[in-house]
Structure formats: C-alpha cells, structure tokens
Coordinates of C-alpha atoms in Angstrom, one line a residue:
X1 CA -17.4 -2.5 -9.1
X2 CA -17.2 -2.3 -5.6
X3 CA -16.2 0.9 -3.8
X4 CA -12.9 0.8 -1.1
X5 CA -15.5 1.9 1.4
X6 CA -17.3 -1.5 0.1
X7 CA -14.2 -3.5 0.2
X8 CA -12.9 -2.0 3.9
X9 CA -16.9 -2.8 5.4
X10 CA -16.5 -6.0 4.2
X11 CA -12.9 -7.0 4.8
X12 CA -14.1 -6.0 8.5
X13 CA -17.0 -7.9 8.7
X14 CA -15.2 -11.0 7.9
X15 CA -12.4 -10.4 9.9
X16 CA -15.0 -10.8 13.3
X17 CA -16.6 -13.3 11.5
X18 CA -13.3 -15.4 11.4
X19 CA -12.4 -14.1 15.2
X20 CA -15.6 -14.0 17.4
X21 CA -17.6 -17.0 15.7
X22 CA -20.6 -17.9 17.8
X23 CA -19.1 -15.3 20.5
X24 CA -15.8 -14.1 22.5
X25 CA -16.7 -16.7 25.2
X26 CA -13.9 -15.3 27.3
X27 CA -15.6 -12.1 27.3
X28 CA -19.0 -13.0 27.9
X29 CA -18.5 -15.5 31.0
X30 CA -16.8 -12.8 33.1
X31 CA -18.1 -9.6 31.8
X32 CA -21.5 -8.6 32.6
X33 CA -23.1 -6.6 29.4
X34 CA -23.6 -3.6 31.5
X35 CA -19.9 -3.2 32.4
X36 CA -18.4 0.2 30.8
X37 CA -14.8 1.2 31.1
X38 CA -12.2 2.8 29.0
X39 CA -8.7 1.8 27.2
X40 CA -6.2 3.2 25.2
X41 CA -3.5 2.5 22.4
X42 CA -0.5 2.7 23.8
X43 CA 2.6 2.7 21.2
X44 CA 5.6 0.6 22.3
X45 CA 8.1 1.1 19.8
X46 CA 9.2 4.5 17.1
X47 CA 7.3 4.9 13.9
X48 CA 4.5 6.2 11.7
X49 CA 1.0 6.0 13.4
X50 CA -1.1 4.3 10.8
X51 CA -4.8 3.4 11.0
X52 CA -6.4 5.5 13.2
X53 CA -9.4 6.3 10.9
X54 CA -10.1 2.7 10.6
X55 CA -10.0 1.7 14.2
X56 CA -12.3 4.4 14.0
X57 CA -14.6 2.5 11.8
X58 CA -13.8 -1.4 13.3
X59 CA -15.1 0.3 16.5
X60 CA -18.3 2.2 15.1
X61 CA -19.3 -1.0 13.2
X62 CA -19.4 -3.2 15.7
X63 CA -20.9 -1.2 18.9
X64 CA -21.9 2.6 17.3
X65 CA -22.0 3.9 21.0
X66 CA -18.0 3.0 21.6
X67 CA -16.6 6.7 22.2
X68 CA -13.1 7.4 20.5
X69 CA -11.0 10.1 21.5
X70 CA -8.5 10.6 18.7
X71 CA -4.3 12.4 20.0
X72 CA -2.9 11.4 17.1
X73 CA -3.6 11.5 14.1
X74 CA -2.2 9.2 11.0
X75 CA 1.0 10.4 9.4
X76 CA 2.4 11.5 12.9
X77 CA 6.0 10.2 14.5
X78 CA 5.2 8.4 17.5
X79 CA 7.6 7.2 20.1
X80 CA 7.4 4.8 23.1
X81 CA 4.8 6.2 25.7
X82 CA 2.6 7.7 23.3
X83 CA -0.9 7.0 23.6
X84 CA -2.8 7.6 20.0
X85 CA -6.0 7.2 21.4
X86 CA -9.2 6.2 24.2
X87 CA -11.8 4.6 23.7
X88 CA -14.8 4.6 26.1
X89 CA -18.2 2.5 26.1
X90 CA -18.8 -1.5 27.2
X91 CA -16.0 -3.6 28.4
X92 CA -17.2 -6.4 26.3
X93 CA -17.2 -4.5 22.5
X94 CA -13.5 -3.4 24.0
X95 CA -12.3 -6.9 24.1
X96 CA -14.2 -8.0 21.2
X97 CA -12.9 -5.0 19.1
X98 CA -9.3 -5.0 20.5
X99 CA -7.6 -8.0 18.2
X100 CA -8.7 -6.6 15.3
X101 CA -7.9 -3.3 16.0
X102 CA -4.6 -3.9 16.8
X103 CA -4.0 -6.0 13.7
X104 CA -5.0 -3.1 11.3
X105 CA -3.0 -0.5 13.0
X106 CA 0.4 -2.5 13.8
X107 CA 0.2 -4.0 10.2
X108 CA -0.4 0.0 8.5
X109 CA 1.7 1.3 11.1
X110 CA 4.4 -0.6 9.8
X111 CA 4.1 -0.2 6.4
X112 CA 3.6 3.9 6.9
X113 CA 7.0 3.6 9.1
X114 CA 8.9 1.6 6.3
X115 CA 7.8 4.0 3.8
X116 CA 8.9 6.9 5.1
X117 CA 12.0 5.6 6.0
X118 CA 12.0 5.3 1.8
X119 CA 11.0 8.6 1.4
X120 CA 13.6 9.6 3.3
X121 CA 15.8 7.9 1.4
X122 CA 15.2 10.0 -1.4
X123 CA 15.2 13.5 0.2
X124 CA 16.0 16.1 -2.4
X125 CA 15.5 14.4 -5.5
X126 CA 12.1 14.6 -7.6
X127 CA 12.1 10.3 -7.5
X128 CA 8.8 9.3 -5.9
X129 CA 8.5 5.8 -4.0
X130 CA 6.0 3.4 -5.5
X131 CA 3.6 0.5 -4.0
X132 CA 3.4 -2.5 -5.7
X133 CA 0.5 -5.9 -5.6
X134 CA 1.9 -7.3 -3.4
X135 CA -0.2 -7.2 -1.2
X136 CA -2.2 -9.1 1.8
X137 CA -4.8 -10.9 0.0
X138 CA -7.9 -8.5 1.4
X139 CA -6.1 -6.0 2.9
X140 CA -4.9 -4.1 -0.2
X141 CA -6.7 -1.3 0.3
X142 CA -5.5 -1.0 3.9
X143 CA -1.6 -1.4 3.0
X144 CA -2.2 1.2 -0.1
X145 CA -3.4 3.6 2.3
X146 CA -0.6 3.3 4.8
X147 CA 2.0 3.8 1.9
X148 CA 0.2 7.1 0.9
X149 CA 0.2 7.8 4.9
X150 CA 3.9 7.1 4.8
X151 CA 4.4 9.5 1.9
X152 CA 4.6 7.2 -1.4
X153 CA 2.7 7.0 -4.0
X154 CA -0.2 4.0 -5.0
X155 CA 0.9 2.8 -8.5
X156 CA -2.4 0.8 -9.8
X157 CA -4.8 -0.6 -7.3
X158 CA -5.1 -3.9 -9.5
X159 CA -5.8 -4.8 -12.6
X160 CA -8.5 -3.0 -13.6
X161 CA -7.6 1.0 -13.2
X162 CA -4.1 0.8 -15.6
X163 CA -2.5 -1.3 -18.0
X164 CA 0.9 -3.0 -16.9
X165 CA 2.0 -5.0 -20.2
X166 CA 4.6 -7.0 -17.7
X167 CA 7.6 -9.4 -19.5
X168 CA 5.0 -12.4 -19.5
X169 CA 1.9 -10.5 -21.7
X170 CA 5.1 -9.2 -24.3
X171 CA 6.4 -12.9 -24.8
X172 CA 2.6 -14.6 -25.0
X173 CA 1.5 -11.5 -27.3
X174 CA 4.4 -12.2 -29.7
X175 CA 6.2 -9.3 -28.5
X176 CA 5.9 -5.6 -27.9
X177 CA 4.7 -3.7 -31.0
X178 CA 1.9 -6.6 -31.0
X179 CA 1.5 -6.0 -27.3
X180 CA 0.6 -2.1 -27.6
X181 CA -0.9 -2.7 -30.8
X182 CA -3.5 -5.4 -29.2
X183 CA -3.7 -3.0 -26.0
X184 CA -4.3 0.3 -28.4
X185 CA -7.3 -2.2 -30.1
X186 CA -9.3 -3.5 -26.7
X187 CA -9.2 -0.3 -24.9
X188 CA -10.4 1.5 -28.1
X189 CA -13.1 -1.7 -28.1
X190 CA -14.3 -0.8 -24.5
X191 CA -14.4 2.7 -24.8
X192 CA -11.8 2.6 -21.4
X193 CA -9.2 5.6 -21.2
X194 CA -6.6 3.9 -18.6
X195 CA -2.8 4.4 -18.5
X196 CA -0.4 2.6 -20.4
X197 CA 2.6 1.0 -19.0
X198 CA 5.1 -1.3 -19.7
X199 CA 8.3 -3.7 -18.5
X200 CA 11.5 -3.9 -20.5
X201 CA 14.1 -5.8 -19.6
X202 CA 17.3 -4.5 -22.0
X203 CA 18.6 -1.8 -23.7
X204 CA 17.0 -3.6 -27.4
X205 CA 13.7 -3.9 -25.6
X206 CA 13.2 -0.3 -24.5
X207 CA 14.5 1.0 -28.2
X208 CA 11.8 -0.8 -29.5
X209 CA 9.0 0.7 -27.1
X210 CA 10.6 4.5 -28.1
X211 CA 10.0 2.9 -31.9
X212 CA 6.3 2.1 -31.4
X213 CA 5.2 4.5 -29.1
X214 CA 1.5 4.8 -27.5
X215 CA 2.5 4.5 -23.9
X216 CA 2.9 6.8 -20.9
X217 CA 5.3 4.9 -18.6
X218 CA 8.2 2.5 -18.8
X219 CA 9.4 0.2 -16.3
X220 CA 12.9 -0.6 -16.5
X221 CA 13.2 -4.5 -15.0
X222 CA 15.8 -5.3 -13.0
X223 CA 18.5 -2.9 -14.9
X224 CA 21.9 -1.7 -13.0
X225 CA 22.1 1.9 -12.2
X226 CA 24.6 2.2 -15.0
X227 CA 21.9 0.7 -17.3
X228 CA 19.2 2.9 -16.1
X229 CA 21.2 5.8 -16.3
X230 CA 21.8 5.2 -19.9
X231 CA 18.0 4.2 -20.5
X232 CA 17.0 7.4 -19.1
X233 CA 19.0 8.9 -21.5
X234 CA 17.6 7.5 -24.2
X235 CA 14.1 8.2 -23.0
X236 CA 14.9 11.5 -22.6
X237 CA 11.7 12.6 -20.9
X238 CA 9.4 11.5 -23.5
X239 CA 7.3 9.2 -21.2
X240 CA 7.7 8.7 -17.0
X241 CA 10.2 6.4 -15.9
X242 CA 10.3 3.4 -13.2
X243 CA 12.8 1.4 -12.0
X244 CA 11.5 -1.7 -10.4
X245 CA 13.0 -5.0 -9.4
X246 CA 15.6 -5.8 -6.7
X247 CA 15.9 -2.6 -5.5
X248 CA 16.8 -2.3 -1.8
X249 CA 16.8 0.3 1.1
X250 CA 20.8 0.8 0.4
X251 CA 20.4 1.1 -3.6
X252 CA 17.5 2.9 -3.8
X253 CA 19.3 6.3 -3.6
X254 CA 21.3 4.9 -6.3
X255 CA 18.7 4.4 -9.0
X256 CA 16.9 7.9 -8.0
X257 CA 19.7 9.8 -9.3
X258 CA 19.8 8.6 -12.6
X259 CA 16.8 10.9 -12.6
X260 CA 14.1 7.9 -12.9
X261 CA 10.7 9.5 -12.0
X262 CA 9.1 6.0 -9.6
X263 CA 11.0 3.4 -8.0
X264 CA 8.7 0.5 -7.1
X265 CA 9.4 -1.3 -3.6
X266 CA 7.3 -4.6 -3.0
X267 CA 9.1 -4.6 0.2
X268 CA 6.9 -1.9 1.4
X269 CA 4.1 -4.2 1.6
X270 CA 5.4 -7.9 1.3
X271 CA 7.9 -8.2 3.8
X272 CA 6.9 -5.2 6.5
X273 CA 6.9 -5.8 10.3
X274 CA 4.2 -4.8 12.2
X275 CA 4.6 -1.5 14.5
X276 CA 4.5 -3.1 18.3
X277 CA 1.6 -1.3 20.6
X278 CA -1.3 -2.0 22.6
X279 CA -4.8 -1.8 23.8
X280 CA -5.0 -1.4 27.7
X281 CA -7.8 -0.7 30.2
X282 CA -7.2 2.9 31.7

C-alpha cells in the first residue's frame, strides 16, 4: 500500500503533468532561464492558513534550489495583508510552480477555515468534528490534512484502515447481526485488527446493535436531536457515538449536546470555498 508521502509525490507530479504539458510556453518565450527574482503569498481574505508544508514540497520537487522563507505557519489566523511566505530562485520555476501552488493552499486553506469555524461551534463541549469521503478524487489526503489543521478529527482515510457497515452492506448482508457476524468472520480470516463501526437509522435498528454487540462505534443516520438524545441514552457509553447526516453549521451545536462523542460534516470537504490569495513578484 502506498504511503501519503507516495500519494502527495504523485498527486503532484500529475498535477504539472496536466498543467505544464510540453512546457509553460508563456514562460519560456519571455523569460530567459537565468532570470532570478522573488514573490510572495499574499492572503486577501480572513481564515486558516493551510498548506504551507506542501507548497513547500510543489516548490522543492520541481526546482530543489527555489528558496522558501516560511511567516506563517499552518494552523495560524491570517487576515488581509498578510504575507505567509517568499520564495526566491528562477523566475521561470516561479510561474511554473505558482498555479499549482495556489490551488493546494486556497483549497486547504478553506477547508482549515470552515473547520474551525465548526470547532468553534462546539466550544466547551467534549463533541469532536469529523471528516468524511467526500473528498476531491486525489486530493484526499490534502483535504484530511487541512481538517486536522483546522482542529477536527480524520474519521477513516478510506476503505481500508476501518470498517463502516453503512445502511446499504446491513440490507445486502441480510441485516445487522449477519452484518457483524460476516465482519467478526473476515477480519478474523485476514488476521486484520481494524475498528468496527456502523450506521443505524431508528430506534429498532440501534436496539439491535446493543443486542449483538462486537463494535466500537455507532453512527446514528439522520436522527433528530430528540432522537439522538434518547439513543444516547440507550447507549449509555458503552461504545462512541456519531451523529452524521444533514447536520448543518446552525444545528450542529444542537446534536453535540445530546452528549454524542463525533459529528460528521461532509460539508467540510464537499462543498468548501477556496481561501482567496496570491503569488506576486516582490
């Protein structure tokens, strides 16, 4: 399996690939190679600063003698005026580098600055805000890291690090005793020790998991705060607790005090607008 630093090498490789072609033609007919200058990243709007260690990287894999001089760091507040960082070395790997660049840190930037907003949210209570898949196709492991840079938590990185038996693998497994059961079996099979979670969608569903057992998390689907309260009841701290589905900016507070332990947002990832800032010569 492939490491992140694998994935991240490759996801920026292809990303010039897709951008530069045969060459930045623009670039190369009015820059000589021997031009060197300098720019920075200026931040145009309030947010999260997101990123910055892989700018670091999209610049040191395509010219290793580009000079970065970090300000700020990821995690940090950044306002209008701010300049994150310089880079230094030839004009031409600045343009070439710059698009990309930017695309990675306005993309992270705004997921960091929608997560904290979240976290925010939730100030005071032990509820921790989770990531979901849904994801950029390729930059998954770009957007996870922003949430954790925003202060939330990664739930699984796909489907191969924990098992989520969702509505869909209860009904085609013949429901959820069979579902664990079957789960219990293969993971016993492959000699795998992974985390076992999974969806119910009523009141009768989640009885049945506390019946059977043999998991560590349940993920209440779509349930009302009233319903959740009362499911968290019946729980009773036995195994985590995560409210998922629907769950917006204005409700999430809502759900947290019924004393869930995750609420999952797929807005933090799916929906996020980019953090507006850019690369100029200096």
């Amino acid at each position: 399996m492939k490491t992140k630093e694998q994935l991240i090498d490759e996801l920026i490789d292809l990303a010039f690939a897709e951008d530069i072609g045969d060459g930045d033609h623009t670039t190369l007919c009015c820059i000589p190679a021997t031009a060197m200058g300098k720019s920075k990243l200026l931040i145009k709007e309030p947010g999260v600063l997101a990123g910055v260690e892989v700018a670091r990287k999209i610049f040191h894999r395509f010219d290793p003698e580009l000079k970065m001089t970090v300000y700020i760091k990821d995690g940090a507040e950044v306002k209008p005026g701010d300049v994150a960082f310089v880079v230094e070395g030839r004009v031409q790997s600045l343009l070439q580098t710059e698009r990309l660049m930017l695309n990675v840190m306005q993309r992270m930037s705004g997921i960091a600055t929608m997560t904290r907003r979240y976290v925010k949210r939730l100030e005071g209570l032990h509820t921790r805000v989770l990531d979901t898949r849904k994801t950029t196709p390729g930059m998954r492991m770009l957007e996870k890291e922003a949430v954790k840079i925003g202060g939330g938590v990664n739930h699984r990185i796909g489907l191969f690090d924990m098992i989520l038996l969702k509505d869909n693998h209860v009904d085609f497994a013949g429901g959820i005793e069979n579902a664990i059961t079957r789960c219990h079996e293969y993971l016993k099979a492959k000699g795998k020790d992974l985390k076992i979670e999974i969806e119910v969608r009523n009141l009768d569903e989640l009885r049945e998991v506390m019946r059977v057992g043999g998991v560590d998390r349940i993920m209440l689907d779509n349930f009302t705060p009233e319903l959740t309260r009362e499911a968290v009841k019946i729980v009773g701290g036995k195994y985590e607790t995560e409210s998922s589905g629907g769950i917006t900016f204005d409700t999430i507070r809502d759900y947290a005090e019924c004393g869930v332990d995750f609420i999952s947002v797929g807005a933090l990832t799916h929906s996020v607008k980019g953090l507006d800032m850019s690369f100029k010569a200096c």
